């Protein structure tokens, strides 16, 4: 397989032990219906495609219909419940002594055929960046990589 679609990733650095990180990521995202996949079990085509973005801890957050919520997101400030919950979950991960956290939203990825948009934003501005994945934003990149800037 040379391409893939409809998945999400979270990747970040932390000084906390792997098992503590993994347990928190599992607890946080499983209750929302995501399948959490450790980096070692992520398909090689995905690891390769996003290779320049990976940090120390990386997880795939698989939910086939997650991007479906973006298809009906017409007004930027009228945020779908799944997107709000996802940002709440990312905020939970940010409490784990993390830095350089990146969220990757993948609509469709194929080397040399699709484009990634990489942005840096504050946690409070994630909604505006995620709105880009809505067809109503008139931006709608193939893949969106959001680096969360640390608050000072």
mmCIF file with all atom_site columns, C-alpha atoms in Angstrom, residues 13-125:
data_model
loop_
_atom_site.group_PDB
_atom_site.id
_atom_site.type_symbol
_atom_site.label_atom_id
_atom_site.label_alt_id
_atom_site.label_comp_id
_atom_site.label_asym_id
_atom_site.label_entity_id
_atom_site.label_seq_id
_atom_site.pdbx_PDB_ins_code
_atom_site.Cartn_x
_atom_site.Cartn_y
_atom_site.Cartn_z
_atom_site.occupancy
_atom_site.B_iso_or_equiv
_atom_site.pdbx_formal_charge
_atom_site.auth_seq_id
_atom_site.auth_comp_id
_atom_site.auth_asym_id
_atom_site.auth_atom_id
_atom_site.pdbx_PDB_model_num
ATOM 1   C CA . UNK A 1 13  ? 8.341   14.802 23.805 1.00 0.00 ? 13  UNK A CA 1
ATOM 2   C CA . UNK A 1 14  ? 8.193   14.203 27.548 1.00 0.00 ? 14  UNK A CA 1
ATOM 3   C CA . UNK A 1 15  ? 10.481  13.213 30.397 1.00 0.00 ? 15  UNK A CA 1
ATOM 4   C CA . UNK A 1 16  ? 7.834   10.899 31.832 1.00 0.00 ? 16  UNK A CA 1
ATOM 5   C CA . UNK A 1 17  ? 8.246   7.125  31.414 1.00 0.00 ? 17  UNK A CA 1
ATOM 6   C CA . UNK A 1 18  ? 6.693   5.499  28.362 1.00 0.00 ? 18  UNK A CA 1
ATOM 7   C CA . UNK A 1 19  ? 4.234   3.336  30.304 1.00 0.00 ? 19  UNK A CA 1
ATOM 8   C CA . UNK A 1 20  ? 2.793   6.356  32.116 1.00 0.00 ? 20  UNK A CA 1
ATOM 9   C CA . UNK A 1 21  ? 2.409   8.196  28.804 1.00 0.00 ? 21  UNK A CA 1
ATOM 10  C CA . UNK A 1 22  ? 0.855   5.185  27.089 1.00 0.00 ? 22  UNK A CA 1
ATOM 11  C CA . UNK A 1 23  ? -1.602  4.546  29.941 1.00 0.00 ? 23  UNK A CA 1
ATOM 12  C CA . UNK A 1 24  ? -2.786  8.165  29.860 1.00 0.00 ? 24  UNK A CA 1
ATOM 13  C CA . UNK A 1 25  ? -3.110  8.250  26.059 1.00 0.00 ? 25  UNK A CA 1
ATOM 14  C CA . UNK A 1 26  ? -5.077  4.980  26.123 1.00 0.00 ? 26  UNK A CA 1
ATOM 15  C CA . UNK A 1 27  ? -7.363  6.117  28.946 1.00 0.00 ? 27  UNK A CA 1
ATOM 16  C CA . UNK A 1 28  ? -7.954  9.491  27.317 1.00 0.00 ? 28  UNK A CA 1
ATOM 17  C CA . UNK A 1 29  ? -8.701  8.414  23.743 1.00 0.00 ? 29  UNK A CA 1
ATOM 18  C CA . UNK A 1 30  ? -10.266 4.953  24.113 1.00 0.00 ? 30  UNK A CA 1
ATOM 19  C CA . UNK A 1 31  ? -13.314 6.359  25.907 1.00 0.00 ? 31  UNK A CA 1
ATOM 20  C CA . UNK A 1 32  ? -13.931 8.610  22.879 1.00 0.00 ? 32  UNK A CA 1
ATOM 21  C CA . UNK A 1 33  ? -13.953 5.633  20.510 1.00 0.00 ? 33  UNK A CA 1
ATOM 22  C CA . UNK A 1 34  ? -10.435 5.916  19.098 1.00 0.00 ? 34  UNK A CA 1
ATOM 23  C CA . UNK A 1 35  ? -8.245  2.888  18.577 1.00 0.00 ? 35  UNK A CA 1
ATOM 24  C CA . UNK A 1 36  ? -4.813  3.813  19.939 1.00 0.00 ? 36  UNK A CA 1
ATOM 25  C CA . UNK A 1 37  ? -1.836  2.337  18.080 1.00 0.00 ? 37  UNK A CA 1
ATOM 26  C CA . UNK A 1 38  ? 1.713   2.484  19.489 1.00 0.00 ? 38  UNK A CA 1
ATOM 27  C CA . UNK A 1 39  ? 4.385   3.835  17.168 1.00 0.00 ? 39  UNK A CA 1
ATOM 28  C CA . UNK A 1 40  ? 5.990   0.403  16.753 1.00 0.00 ? 40  UNK A CA 1
ATOM 29  C CA . UNK A 1 41  ? 2.684   -0.932 15.375 1.00 0.00 ? 41  UNK A CA 1
ATOM 30  C CA . UNK A 1 42  ? 1.925   1.958  13.012 1.00 0.00 ? 42  UNK A CA 1
ATOM 31  C CA . UNK A 1 43  ? 2.106   0.884  9.365  1.00 0.00 ? 43  UNK A CA 1
ATOM 32  C CA . UNK A 1 44  ? 5.474   1.625  7.753  1.00 0.00 ? 44  UNK A CA 1
ATOM 33  C CA . UNK A 1 45  ? 3.925   3.717  4.956  1.00 0.00 ? 45  UNK A CA 1
ATOM 34  C CA . UNK A 1 46  ? 2.507   6.070  7.602  1.00 0.00 ? 46  UNK A CA 1
ATOM 35  C CA . UNK A 1 47  ? 5.763   6.224  9.560  1.00 0.00 ? 47  UNK A CA 1
ATOM 36  C CA . UNK A 1 48  ? 7.636   7.021  6.378  1.00 0.00 ? 48  UNK A CA 1
ATOM 37  C CA . UNK A 1 49  ? 5.191   9.635  5.085  1.00 0.00 ? 49  UNK A CA 1
ATOM 38  C CA . UNK A 1 50  ? 5.230   11.675 8.304  1.00 0.00 ? 50  UNK A CA 1
ATOM 39  C CA . UNK A 1 51  ? 8.851   10.841 9.241  1.00 0.00 ? 51  UNK A CA 1
ATOM 40  C CA . UNK A 1 52  ? 9.980   14.435 9.666  1.00 0.00 ? 52  UNK A CA 1
ATOM 41  C CA . UNK A 1 53  ? 7.272   15.148 12.250 1.00 0.00 ? 53  UNK A CA 1
ATOM 42  C CA . UNK A 1 54  ? 7.685   12.298 14.748 1.00 0.00 ? 54  UNK A CA 1
ATOM 43  C CA . UNK A 1 55  ? 8.832   13.049 18.289 1.00 0.00 ? 55  UNK A CA 1
ATOM 44  C CA . UNK A 1 56  ? 9.842   10.728 21.163 1.00 0.00 ? 56  UNK A CA 1
ATOM 45  C CA . UNK A 1 57  ? 6.291   9.470  21.811 1.00 0.00 ? 57  UNK A CA 1
ATOM 46  C CA . UNK A 1 58  ? 3.927   8.914  18.894 1.00 0.00 ? 58  UNK A CA 1
ATOM 47  C CA . UNK A 1 59  ? 0.508   7.301  18.682 1.00 0.00 ? 59  UNK A CA 1
ATOM 48  C CA . UNK A 1 60  ? -1.990  6.777  15.898 1.00 0.00 ? 60  UNK A CA 1
ATOM 49  C CA . UNK A 1 61  ? -5.528  7.642  16.927 1.00 0.00 ? 61  UNK A CA 1
ATOM 50  C CA . UNK A 1 62  ? -7.667  5.632  14.535 1.00 0.00 ? 62  UNK A CA 1
ATOM 51  C CA . UNK A 1 63  ? -11.352 6.416  14.099 1.00 0.00 ? 63  UNK A CA 1
ATOM 52  C CA . UNK A 1 64  ? -12.647 6.009  10.570 1.00 0.00 ? 64  UNK A CA 1
ATOM 53  C CA . UNK A 1 65  ? -15.501 8.488  10.940 1.00 0.00 ? 65  UNK A CA 1
ATOM 54  C CA . UNK A 1 66  ? -13.632 11.211 12.868 1.00 0.00 ? 66  UNK A CA 1
ATOM 55  C CA . UNK A 1 67  ? -13.135 13.390 9.774  1.00 0.00 ? 67  UNK A CA 1
ATOM 56  C CA . UNK A 1 68  ? -16.830 13.021 8.976  1.00 0.00 ? 68  UNK A CA 1
ATOM 57  C CA . UNK A 1 69  ? -17.549 15.662 11.605 1.00 0.00 ? 69  UNK A CA 1
ATOM 58  C CA . UNK A 1 70  ? -15.454 18.123 9.639  1.00 0.00 ? 70  UNK A CA 1
ATOM 59  C CA . UNK A 1 71  ? -17.599 17.620 6.516  1.00 0.00 ? 71  UNK A CA 1
ATOM 60  C CA . UNK A 1 72  ? -20.556 19.302 8.214  1.00 0.00 ? 72  UNK A CA 1
ATOM 61  C CA . UNK A 1 73  ? -18.586 22.002 10.064 1.00 0.00 ? 73  UNK A CA 1
ATOM 62  C CA . UNK A 1 74  ? -19.931 25.052 8.222  1.00 0.00 ? 74  UNK A CA 1
ATOM 63  C CA . UNK A 1 75  ? -19.321 27.893 10.691 1.00 0.00 ? 75  UNK A CA 1
ATOM 64  C CA . UNK A 1 76  ? -15.939 28.261 12.372 1.00 0.00 ? 76  UNK A CA 1
ATOM 65  C CA . UNK A 1 77  ? -17.386 29.041 15.810 1.00 0.00 ? 77  UNK A CA 1
ATOM 66  C CA . UNK A 1 78  ? -19.990 26.251 15.667 1.00 0.00 ? 78  UNK A CA 1
ATOM 67  C CA . UNK A 1 79  ? -17.558 23.473 16.573 1.00 0.00 ? 79  UNK A CA 1
ATOM 68  C CA . UNK A 1 80  ? -18.688 19.827 16.272 1.00 0.00 ? 80  UNK A CA 1
ATOM 69  C CA . UNK A 1 81  ? -18.793 17.857 19.532 1.00 0.00 ? 81  UNK A CA 1
ATOM 70  C CA . UNK A 1 82  ? -16.180 15.317 18.342 1.00 0.00 ? 82  UNK A CA 1
ATOM 71  C CA . UNK A 1 83  ? -13.735 18.116 17.555 1.00 0.00 ? 83  UNK A CA 1
ATOM 72  C CA . UNK A 1 84  ? -14.317 19.775 20.951 1.00 0.00 ? 84  UNK A CA 1
ATOM 73  C CA . UNK A 1 85  ? -13.745 16.452 22.706 1.00 0.00 ? 85  UNK A CA 1
ATOM 74  C CA . UNK A 1 86  ? -10.604 15.817 20.656 1.00 0.00 ? 86  UNK A CA 1
ATOM 75  C CA . UNK A 1 87  ? -9.156  19.181 21.672 1.00 0.00 ? 87  UNK A CA 1
ATOM 76  C CA . UNK A 1 88  ? -10.068 18.471 25.302 1.00 0.00 ? 88  UNK A CA 1
ATOM 77  C CA . UNK A 1 89  ? -8.182  15.185 24.999 1.00 0.00 ? 89  UNK A CA 1
ATOM 78  C CA . UNK A 1 90  ? -5.145  16.919 23.501 1.00 0.00 ? 90  UNK A CA 1
ATOM 79  C CA . UNK A 1 91  ? -5.283  19.395 26.390 1.00 0.00 ? 91  UNK A CA 1
ATOM 80  C CA . UNK A 1 92  ? -5.188  16.432 28.783 1.00 0.00 ? 92  UNK A CA 1
ATOM 81  C CA . UNK A 1 93  ? -2.033  15.128 27.082 1.00 0.00 ? 93  UNK A CA 1
ATOM 82  C CA . UNK A 1 94  ? -0.480  18.585 27.370 1.00 0.00 ? 94  UNK A CA 1
ATOM 83  C CA . UNK A 1 95  ? -0.633  18.243 31.172 1.00 0.00 ? 95  UNK A CA 1
ATOM 84  C CA . UNK A 1 96  ? 1.884   15.367 31.044 1.00 0.00 ? 96  UNK A CA 1
ATOM 85  C CA . UNK A 1 97  ? 5.054   17.477 31.118 1.00 0.00 ? 97  UNK A CA 1
ATOM 86  C CA . UNK A 1 98  ? 5.043   17.475 27.324 1.00 0.00 ? 98  UNK A CA 1
ATOM 87  C CA . UNK A 1 99  ? 6.626   19.770 24.787 1.00 0.00 ? 99  UNK A CA 1
ATOM 88  C CA . UNK A 1 100 ? 6.816   19.936 21.006 1.00 0.00 ? 100 UNK A CA 1
ATOM 89  C CA . UNK A 1 101 ? 3.374   18.345 20.756 1.00 0.00 ? 101 UNK A CA 1
ATOM 90  C CA . UNK A 1 102 ? 2.064   17.904 17.231 1.00 0.00 ? 102 UNK A CA 1
ATOM 91  C CA . UNK A 1 103 ? -1.353  16.793 16.089 1.00 0.00 ? 103 UNK A CA 1
ATOM 92  C CA . UNK A 1 104 ? -1.559  15.280 12.618 1.00 0.00 ? 104 UNK A CA 1
ATOM 93  C CA . UNK A 1 105 ? -4.923  15.099 10.871 1.00 0.00 ? 105 UNK A CA 1
ATOM 94  C CA . UNK A 1 106 ? -4.713  12.957 7.740  1.00 0.00 ? 106 UNK A CA 1
ATOM 95  C CA . UNK A 1 107 ? -7.372  13.112 5.069  1.00 0.00 ? 107 UNK A CA 1
ATOM 96  C CA . UNK A 1 108 ? -5.334  11.375 2.342  1.00 0.00 ? 108 UNK A CA 1
ATOM 97  C CA . UNK A 1 109 ? -1.600  10.803 2.084  1.00 0.00 ? 109 UNK A CA 1
ATOM 98  C CA . UNK A 1 110 ? 0.515   9.586  -0.814 1.00 0.00 ? 110 UNK A CA 1
ATOM 99  C CA . UNK A 1 111 ? 4.161   10.505 -1.330 1.00 0.00 ? 111 UNK A CA 1
ATOM 100 C CA . UNK A 1 112 ? 4.757   13.062 -4.072 1.00 0.00 ? 112 UNK A CA 1
ATOM 101 C CA . UNK A 1 113 ? 1.002   13.431 -4.680 1.00 0.00 ? 113 UNK A CA 1
ATOM 102 C CA . UNK A 1 114 ? -0.442  15.054 -1.572 1.00 0.00 ? 114 UNK A CA 1
ATOM 103 C CA . UNK A 1 115 ? 0.513   18.125 0.425  1.00 0.00 ? 115 UNK A CA 1
ATOM 104 C CA . UNK A 1 116 ? 0.889   18.768 4.119  1.00 0.00 ? 116 UNK A CA 1
ATOM 105 C CA . UNK A 1 117 ? 0.140   22.060 5.796  1.00 0.00 ? 117 UNK A CA 1
ATOM 106 C CA . UNK A 1 118 ? 2.313   22.644 8.862  1.00 0.00 ? 118 UNK A CA 1
ATOM 107 C CA . UNK A 1 119 ? 1.242   25.330 11.330 1.00 0.00 ? 119 UNK A CA 1
ATOM 108 C CA . UNK A 1 120 ? 2.254   26.459 14.803 1.00 0.00 ? 120 UNK A CA 1
ATOM 109 C CA . UNK A 1 121 ? -0.448  27.701 17.133 1.00 0.00 ? 121 UNK A CA 1
ATOM 110 C CA . UNK A 1 122 ? -1.380  28.106 20.764 1.00 0.00 ? 122 UNK A CA 1
ATOM 111 C CA . UNK A 1 123 ? -3.663  25.534 22.339 1.00 0.00 ? 123 UNK A CA 1
ATOM 112 C CA . UNK A 1 124 ? -6.522  28.054 22.462 1.00 0.00 ? 124 UNK A CA 1
ATOM 113 C CA . UNK A 1 125 ? -6.262  28.629 18.698 1.00 0.00 ? 125 UNK A CA 1
#
